[in-house]
GROMACS .gro file of C-alpha atoms in nm:
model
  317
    1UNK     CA    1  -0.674   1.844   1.745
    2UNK     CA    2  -0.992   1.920   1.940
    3UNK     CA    3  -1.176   1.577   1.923
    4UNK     CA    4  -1.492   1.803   1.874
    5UNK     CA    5  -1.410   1.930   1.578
    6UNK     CA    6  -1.359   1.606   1.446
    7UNK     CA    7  -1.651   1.444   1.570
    8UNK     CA    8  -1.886   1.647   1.378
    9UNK     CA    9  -1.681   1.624   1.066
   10UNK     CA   10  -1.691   1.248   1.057
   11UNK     CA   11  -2.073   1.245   1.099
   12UNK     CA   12  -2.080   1.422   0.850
   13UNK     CA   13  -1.889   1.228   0.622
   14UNK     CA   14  -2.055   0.919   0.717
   15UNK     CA   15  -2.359   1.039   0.581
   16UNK     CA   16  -2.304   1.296   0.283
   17UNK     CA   17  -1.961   1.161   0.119
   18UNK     CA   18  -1.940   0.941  -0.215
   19UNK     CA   19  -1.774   0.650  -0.157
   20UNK     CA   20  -1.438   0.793  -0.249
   21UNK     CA   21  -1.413   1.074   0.034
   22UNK     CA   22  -1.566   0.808   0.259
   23UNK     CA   23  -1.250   0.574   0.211
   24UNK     CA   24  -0.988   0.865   0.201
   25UNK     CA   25  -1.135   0.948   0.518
   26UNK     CA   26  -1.121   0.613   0.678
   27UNK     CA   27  -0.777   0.564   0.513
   28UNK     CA   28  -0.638   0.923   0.678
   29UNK     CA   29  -0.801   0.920   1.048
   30UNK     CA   30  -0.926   0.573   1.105
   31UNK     CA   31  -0.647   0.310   1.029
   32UNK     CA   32  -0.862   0.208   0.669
   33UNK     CA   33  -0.718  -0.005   0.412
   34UNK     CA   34  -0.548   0.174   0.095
   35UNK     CA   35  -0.680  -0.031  -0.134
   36UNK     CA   36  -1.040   0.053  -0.017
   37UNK     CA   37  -0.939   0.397  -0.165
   38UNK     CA   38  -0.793   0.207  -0.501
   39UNK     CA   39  -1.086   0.040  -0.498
   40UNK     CA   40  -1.345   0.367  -0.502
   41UNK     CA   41  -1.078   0.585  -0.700
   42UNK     CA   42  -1.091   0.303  -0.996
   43UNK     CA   43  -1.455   0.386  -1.090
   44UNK     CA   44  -1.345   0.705  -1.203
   45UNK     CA   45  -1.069   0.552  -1.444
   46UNK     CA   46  -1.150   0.503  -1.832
   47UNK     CA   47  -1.032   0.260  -2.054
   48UNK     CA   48  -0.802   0.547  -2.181
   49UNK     CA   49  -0.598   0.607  -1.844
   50UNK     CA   50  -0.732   0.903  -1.790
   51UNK     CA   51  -0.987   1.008  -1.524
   52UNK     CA   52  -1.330   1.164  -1.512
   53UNK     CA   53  -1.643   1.149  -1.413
   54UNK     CA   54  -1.662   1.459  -1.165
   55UNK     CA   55  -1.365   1.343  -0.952
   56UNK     CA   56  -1.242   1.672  -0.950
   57UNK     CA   57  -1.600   1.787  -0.871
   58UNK     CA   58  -1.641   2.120  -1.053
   59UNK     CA   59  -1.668   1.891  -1.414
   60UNK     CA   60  -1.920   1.702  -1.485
   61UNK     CA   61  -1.731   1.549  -1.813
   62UNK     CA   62  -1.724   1.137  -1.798
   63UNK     CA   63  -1.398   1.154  -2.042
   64UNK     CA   64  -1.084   1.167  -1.943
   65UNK     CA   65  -0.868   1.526  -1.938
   66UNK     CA   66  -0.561   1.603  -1.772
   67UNK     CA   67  -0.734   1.806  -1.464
   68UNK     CA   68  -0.942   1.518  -1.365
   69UNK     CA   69  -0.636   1.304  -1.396
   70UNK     CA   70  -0.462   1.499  -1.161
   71UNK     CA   71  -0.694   1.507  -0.916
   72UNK     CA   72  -0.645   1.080  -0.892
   73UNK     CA   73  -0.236   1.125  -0.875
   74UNK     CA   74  -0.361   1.398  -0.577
   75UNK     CA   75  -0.532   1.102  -0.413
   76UNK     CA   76  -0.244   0.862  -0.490
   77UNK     CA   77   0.006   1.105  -0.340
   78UNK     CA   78  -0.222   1.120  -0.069
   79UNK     CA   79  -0.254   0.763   0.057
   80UNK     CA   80   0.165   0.746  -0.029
   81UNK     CA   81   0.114   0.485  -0.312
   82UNK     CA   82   0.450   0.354  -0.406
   83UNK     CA   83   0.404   0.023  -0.595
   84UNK     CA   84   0.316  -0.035  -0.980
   85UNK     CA   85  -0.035  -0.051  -0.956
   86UNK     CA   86  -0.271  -0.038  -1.265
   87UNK     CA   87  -0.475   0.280  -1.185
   88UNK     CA   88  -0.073   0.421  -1.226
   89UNK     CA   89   0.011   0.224  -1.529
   90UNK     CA   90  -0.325   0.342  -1.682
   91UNK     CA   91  -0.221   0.741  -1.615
   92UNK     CA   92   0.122   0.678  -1.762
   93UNK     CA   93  -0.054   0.510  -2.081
   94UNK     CA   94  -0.296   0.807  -2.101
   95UNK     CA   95  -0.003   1.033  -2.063
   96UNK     CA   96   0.221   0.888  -2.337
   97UNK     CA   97  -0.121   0.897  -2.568
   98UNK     CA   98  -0.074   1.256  -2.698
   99UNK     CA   99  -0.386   1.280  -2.613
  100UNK     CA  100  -0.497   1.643  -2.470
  101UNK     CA  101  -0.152   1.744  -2.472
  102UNK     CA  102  -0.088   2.069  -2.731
  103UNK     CA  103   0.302   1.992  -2.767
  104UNK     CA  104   0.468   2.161  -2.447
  105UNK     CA  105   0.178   2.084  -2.202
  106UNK     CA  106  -0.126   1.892  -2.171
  107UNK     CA  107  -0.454   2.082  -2.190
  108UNK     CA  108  -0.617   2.236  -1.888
  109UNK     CA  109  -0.938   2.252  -1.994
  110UNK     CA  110  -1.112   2.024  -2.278
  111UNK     CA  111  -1.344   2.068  -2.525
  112UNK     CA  112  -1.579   1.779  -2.413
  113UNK     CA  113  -1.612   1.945  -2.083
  114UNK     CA  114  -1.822   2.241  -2.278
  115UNK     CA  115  -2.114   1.919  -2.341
  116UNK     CA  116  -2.168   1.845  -1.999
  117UNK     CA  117  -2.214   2.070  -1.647
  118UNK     CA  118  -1.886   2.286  -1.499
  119UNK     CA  119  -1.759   2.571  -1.337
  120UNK     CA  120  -1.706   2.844  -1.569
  121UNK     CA  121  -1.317   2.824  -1.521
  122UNK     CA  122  -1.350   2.429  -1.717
  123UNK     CA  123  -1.495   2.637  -2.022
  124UNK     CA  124  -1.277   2.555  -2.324
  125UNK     CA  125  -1.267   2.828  -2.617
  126UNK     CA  126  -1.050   2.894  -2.884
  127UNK     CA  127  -0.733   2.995  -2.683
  128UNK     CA  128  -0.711   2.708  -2.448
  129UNK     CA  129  -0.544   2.447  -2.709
  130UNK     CA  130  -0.236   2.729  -2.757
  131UNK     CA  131  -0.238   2.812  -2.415
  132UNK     CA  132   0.068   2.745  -2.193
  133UNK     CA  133  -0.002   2.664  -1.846
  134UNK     CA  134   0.165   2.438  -1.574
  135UNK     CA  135  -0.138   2.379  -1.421
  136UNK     CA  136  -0.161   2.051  -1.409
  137UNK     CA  137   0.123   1.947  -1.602
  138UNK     CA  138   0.426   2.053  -1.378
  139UNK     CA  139   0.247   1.804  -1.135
  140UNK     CA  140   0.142   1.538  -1.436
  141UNK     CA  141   0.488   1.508  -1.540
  142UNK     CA  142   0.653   1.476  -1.202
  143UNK     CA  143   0.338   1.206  -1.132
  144UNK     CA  144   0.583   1.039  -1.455
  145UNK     CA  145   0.915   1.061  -1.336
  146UNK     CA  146   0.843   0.932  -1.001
  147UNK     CA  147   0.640   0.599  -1.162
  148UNK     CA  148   0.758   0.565  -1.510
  149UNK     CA  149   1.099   0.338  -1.608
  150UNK     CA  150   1.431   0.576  -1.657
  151UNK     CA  151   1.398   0.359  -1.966
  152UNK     CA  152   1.032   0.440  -2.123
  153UNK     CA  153   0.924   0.672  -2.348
  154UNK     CA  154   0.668   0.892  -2.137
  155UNK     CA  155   0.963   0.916  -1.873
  156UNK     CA  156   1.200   1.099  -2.128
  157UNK     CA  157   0.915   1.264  -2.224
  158UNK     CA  158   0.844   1.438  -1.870
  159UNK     CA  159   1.180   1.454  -1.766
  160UNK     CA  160   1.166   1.750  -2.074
  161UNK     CA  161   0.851   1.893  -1.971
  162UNK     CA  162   1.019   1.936  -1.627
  163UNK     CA  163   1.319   2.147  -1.772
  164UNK     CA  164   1.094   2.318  -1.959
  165UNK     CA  165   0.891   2.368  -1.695
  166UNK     CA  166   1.179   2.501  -1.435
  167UNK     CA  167   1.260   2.727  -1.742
  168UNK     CA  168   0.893   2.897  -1.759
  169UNK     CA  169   0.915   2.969  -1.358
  170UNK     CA  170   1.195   3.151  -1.378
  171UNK     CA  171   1.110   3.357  -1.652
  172UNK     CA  172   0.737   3.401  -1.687
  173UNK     CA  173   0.528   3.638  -1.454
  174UNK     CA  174   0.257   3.380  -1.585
  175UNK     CA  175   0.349   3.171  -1.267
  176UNK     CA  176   0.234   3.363  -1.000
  177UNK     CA  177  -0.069   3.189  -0.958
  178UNK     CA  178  -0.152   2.951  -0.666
  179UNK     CA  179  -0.307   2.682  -0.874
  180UNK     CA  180   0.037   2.655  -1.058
  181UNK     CA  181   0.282   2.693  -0.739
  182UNK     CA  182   0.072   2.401  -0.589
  183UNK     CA  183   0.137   2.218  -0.891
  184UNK     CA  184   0.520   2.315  -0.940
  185UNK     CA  185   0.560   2.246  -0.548
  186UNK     CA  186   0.398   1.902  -0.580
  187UNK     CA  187   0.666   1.850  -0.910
  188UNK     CA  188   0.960   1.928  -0.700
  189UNK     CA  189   0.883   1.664  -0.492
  190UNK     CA  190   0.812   1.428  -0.731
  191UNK     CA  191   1.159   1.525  -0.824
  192UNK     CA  192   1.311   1.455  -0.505
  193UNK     CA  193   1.135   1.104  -0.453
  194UNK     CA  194   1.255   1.004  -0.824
  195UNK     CA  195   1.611   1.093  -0.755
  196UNK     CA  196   1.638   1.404  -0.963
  197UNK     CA  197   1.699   1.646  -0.712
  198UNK     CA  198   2.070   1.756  -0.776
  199UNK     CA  199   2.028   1.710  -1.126
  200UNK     CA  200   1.705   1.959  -1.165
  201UNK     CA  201   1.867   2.184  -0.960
  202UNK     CA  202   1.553   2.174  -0.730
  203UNK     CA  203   1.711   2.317  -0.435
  204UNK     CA  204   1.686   2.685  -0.661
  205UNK     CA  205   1.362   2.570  -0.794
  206UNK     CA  206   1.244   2.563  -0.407
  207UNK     CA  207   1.341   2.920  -0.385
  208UNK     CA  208   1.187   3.022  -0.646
  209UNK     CA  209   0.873   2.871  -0.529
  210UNK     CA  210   0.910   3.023  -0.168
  211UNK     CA  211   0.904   3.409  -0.313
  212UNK     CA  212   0.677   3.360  -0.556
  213UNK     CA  213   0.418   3.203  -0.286
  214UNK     CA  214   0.503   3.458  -0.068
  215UNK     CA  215   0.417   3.713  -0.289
  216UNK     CA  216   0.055   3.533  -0.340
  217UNK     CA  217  -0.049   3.432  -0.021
  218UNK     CA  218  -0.301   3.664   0.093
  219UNK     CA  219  -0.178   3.804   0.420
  220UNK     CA  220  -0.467   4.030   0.478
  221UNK     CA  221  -0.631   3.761   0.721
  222UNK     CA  222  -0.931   4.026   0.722
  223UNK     CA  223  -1.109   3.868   0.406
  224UNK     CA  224  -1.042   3.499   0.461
  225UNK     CA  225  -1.397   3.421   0.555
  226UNK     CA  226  -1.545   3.548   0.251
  227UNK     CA  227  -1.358   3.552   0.006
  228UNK     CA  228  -1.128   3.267  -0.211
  229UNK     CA  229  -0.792   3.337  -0.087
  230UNK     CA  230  -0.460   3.190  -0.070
  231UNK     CA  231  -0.361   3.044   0.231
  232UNK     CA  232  -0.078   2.771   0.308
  233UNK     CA  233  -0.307   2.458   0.307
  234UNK     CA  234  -0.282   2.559  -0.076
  235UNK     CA  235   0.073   2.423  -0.071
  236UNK     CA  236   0.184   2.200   0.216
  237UNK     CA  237  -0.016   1.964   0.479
  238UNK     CA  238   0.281   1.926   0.740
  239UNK     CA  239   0.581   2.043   0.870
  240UNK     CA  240   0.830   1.849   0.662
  241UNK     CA  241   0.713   2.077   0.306
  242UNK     CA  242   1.015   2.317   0.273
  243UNK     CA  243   0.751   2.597   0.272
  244UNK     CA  244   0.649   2.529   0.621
  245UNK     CA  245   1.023   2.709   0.736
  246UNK     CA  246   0.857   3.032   0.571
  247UNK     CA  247   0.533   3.046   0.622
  248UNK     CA  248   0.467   2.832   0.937
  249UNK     CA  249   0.323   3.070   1.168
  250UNK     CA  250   0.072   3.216   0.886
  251UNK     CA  251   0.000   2.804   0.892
  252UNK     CA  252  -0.035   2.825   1.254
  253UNK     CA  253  -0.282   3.121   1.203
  254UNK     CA  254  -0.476   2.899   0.957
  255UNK     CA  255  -0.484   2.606   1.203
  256UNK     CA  256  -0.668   2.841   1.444
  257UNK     CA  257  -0.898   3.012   1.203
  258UNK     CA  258  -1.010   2.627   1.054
  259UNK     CA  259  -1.099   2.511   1.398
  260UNK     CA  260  -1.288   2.847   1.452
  261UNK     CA  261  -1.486   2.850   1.130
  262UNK     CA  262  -1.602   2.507   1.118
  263UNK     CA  263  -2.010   2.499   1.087
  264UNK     CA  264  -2.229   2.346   1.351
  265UNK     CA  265  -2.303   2.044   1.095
  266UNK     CA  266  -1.928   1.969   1.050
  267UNK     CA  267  -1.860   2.090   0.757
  268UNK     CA  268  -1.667   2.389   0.617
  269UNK     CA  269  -1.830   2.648   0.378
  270UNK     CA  270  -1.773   2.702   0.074
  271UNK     CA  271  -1.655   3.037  -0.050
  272UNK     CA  272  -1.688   2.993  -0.416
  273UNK     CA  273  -2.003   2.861  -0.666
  274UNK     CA  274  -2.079   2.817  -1.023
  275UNK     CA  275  -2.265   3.096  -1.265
  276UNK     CA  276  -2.441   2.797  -1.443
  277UNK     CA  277  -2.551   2.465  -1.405
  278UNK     CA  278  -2.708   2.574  -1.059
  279UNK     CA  279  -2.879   2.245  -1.026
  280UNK     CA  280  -2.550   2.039  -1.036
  281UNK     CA  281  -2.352   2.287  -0.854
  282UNK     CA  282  -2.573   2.210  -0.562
  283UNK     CA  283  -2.438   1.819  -0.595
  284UNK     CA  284  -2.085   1.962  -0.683
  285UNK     CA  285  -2.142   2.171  -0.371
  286UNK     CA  286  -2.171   1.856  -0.114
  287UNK     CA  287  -1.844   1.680  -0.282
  288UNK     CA  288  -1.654   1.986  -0.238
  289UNK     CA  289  -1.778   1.979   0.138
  290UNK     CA  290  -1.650   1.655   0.155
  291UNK     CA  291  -1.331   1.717   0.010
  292UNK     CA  292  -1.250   2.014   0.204
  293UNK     CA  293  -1.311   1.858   0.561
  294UNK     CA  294  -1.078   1.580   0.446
  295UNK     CA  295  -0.834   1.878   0.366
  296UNK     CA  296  -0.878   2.064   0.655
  297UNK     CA  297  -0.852   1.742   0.904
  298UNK     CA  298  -0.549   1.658   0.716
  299UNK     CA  299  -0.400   2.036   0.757
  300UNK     CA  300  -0.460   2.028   1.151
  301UNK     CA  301  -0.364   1.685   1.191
  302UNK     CA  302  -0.019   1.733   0.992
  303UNK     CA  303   0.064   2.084   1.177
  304UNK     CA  304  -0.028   1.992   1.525
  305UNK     CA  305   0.250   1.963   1.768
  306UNK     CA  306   0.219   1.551   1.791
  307UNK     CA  307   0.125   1.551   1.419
  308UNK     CA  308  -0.180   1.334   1.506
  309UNK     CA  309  -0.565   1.289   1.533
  310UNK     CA  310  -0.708   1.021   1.779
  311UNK     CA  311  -1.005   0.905   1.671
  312UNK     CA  312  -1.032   0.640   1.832
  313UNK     CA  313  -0.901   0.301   2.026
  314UNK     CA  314  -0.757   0.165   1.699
  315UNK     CA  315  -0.705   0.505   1.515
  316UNK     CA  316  -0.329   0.519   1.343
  317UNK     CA  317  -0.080   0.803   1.403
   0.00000   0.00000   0.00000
């Protein structure tokens, strides 16, 4: 990766981040510690489990709900936590709760979100208890089988939510949606790491998931720059994702077009914003900044040819 793009990313990170991007950054590019990550990922943890507090930035809400809780397993598969940890045991207790789950999946937006500042997509109404959606549970209840005991309740628990879920993708037209393919992609493997690959059939889920993402990706490269679009960093962040064998030189495209479109400060833009709440979406605004050049670094770094980013004497490979 061209050093210069990273240089003016990390600047920028070094001075606009919250603590959290600052120590996924440092873990990622500059050989810092994982549990300086645990450490600034905890603060967003309730007493419940769950996770809020504006970690996934376009909520405001301090209590817990199942997108904000995704968001921290995001960050855990991210720095390739393994071990029983208690910000895990804490999301498997908030999972086994019942709480913010409607019987086949757990909520994806709640109704304490409509009390504080939010995208209008994190508006709860009257349809979103009854409303089936994978998004984030196909990911929440992979997050399960991959941490819980074969023994334990919630483990049983997701392992049906995963049928069910397997079920819905072949079957509903619902599904072709990127926020749910990332979510069904990150499930499968989840699968795979908790053994469960012959026995959920996800070999045929993995096709599944390749034609339905083809048939969302936006291939008209023409609007990328202004408009939200899907694109492969949606769904993968190296060559080993079983996508990458379908869709790697649209990945290779994106590479180019990241390094291309980077601003002068370091960061990326932006290419969506809130209706409401214009005052907070400016502060939503930076952490999404934030987030996104972690992303993007992460994208280049895992689709270059030596699959690396020096950053410095003692940066890690």
């Amino acid at each position: 990766m061209d050093n210069s793009v990273f240089d003016k990313a990390r600047k920028w990170i070094c001075y606009n981040a919250r603590p959290i991007d600052r120590a996924r950054f440092r873990y990622l590019f500059e050989n810092g510690s994982r549990e300086a990550v645990l450490a600034a990922l905890i603060e967003y943890q309730n007493d419940d489990g769950g996770f809020g507090h504006a970690l996934e930035a376009d909520s405001f809400n301090p209590f817990s709900s199942p997108i904000q809780t995704w968001a921290a397993t995001e960050i855990l598969h991210e720095i390739c936590l393994e071990e029983n940890h208690p910000i895990t045991r804490g999301i498997l207790r908030y999972l086994e709760s019942g709480k913010d789950f409607n019987g086949k999946c757990w909520l994806n937006t709640v109704p304490s979100n409509n009390d504080y500042p939010h995208a209008s997509w994190w508006m709860y109404d009257n349809q979103s208890y009854d409303t089936i959606t994978y998004n984030p549970t196909a990911a929440l209840a992979g997050f399960a089988l991959s941490f819980a005991g074969k023994g334990s309740n919630i483990y049983k628990k997701c392992y049906d939510i995963v049928k069910e879920a397997i079920v819905y993708l072949k079957e509903a037209d619902q599904c072709d949606e990127m926020h749910i393919l990332a979510c069904y992609v990150r499930m499968t493997q989840y699968c795979r790491k908790a053994g469960l690959a012959d026995e959920l059939s996800i070999d045929e889920v993995e096709k599944i998931l390749q034609q339905k993402v083809n048939k969302i990706l936006t291939w008209n490269r023409d609007t990328w720059s202004d408009s939200y679009v899907c694109k492969p960093s949606h769904f993968f962040m190296d060559k080993e994702c079983f996508l990458y064998h379908s869709f790697g030189e649209l990945a290779d495209y994106e590479c180019n077009f990241i390094k291309n479109k980077q601003n002068t400060d370091g960061t990326w833009s932006i290419n969506w914003q809130w209706e409401e709440y214009l005052e907070q979406w400016h502060i939503a605004e930076n952490w999404w900044k934030a987030h996104l050049i972690i992303m993007n670094l992460r994208f280049l770094q895992g689709l270059s040819e030596e699959a690396r980013v020096k950053v410095s004497e003692t940066g890690k490979e």
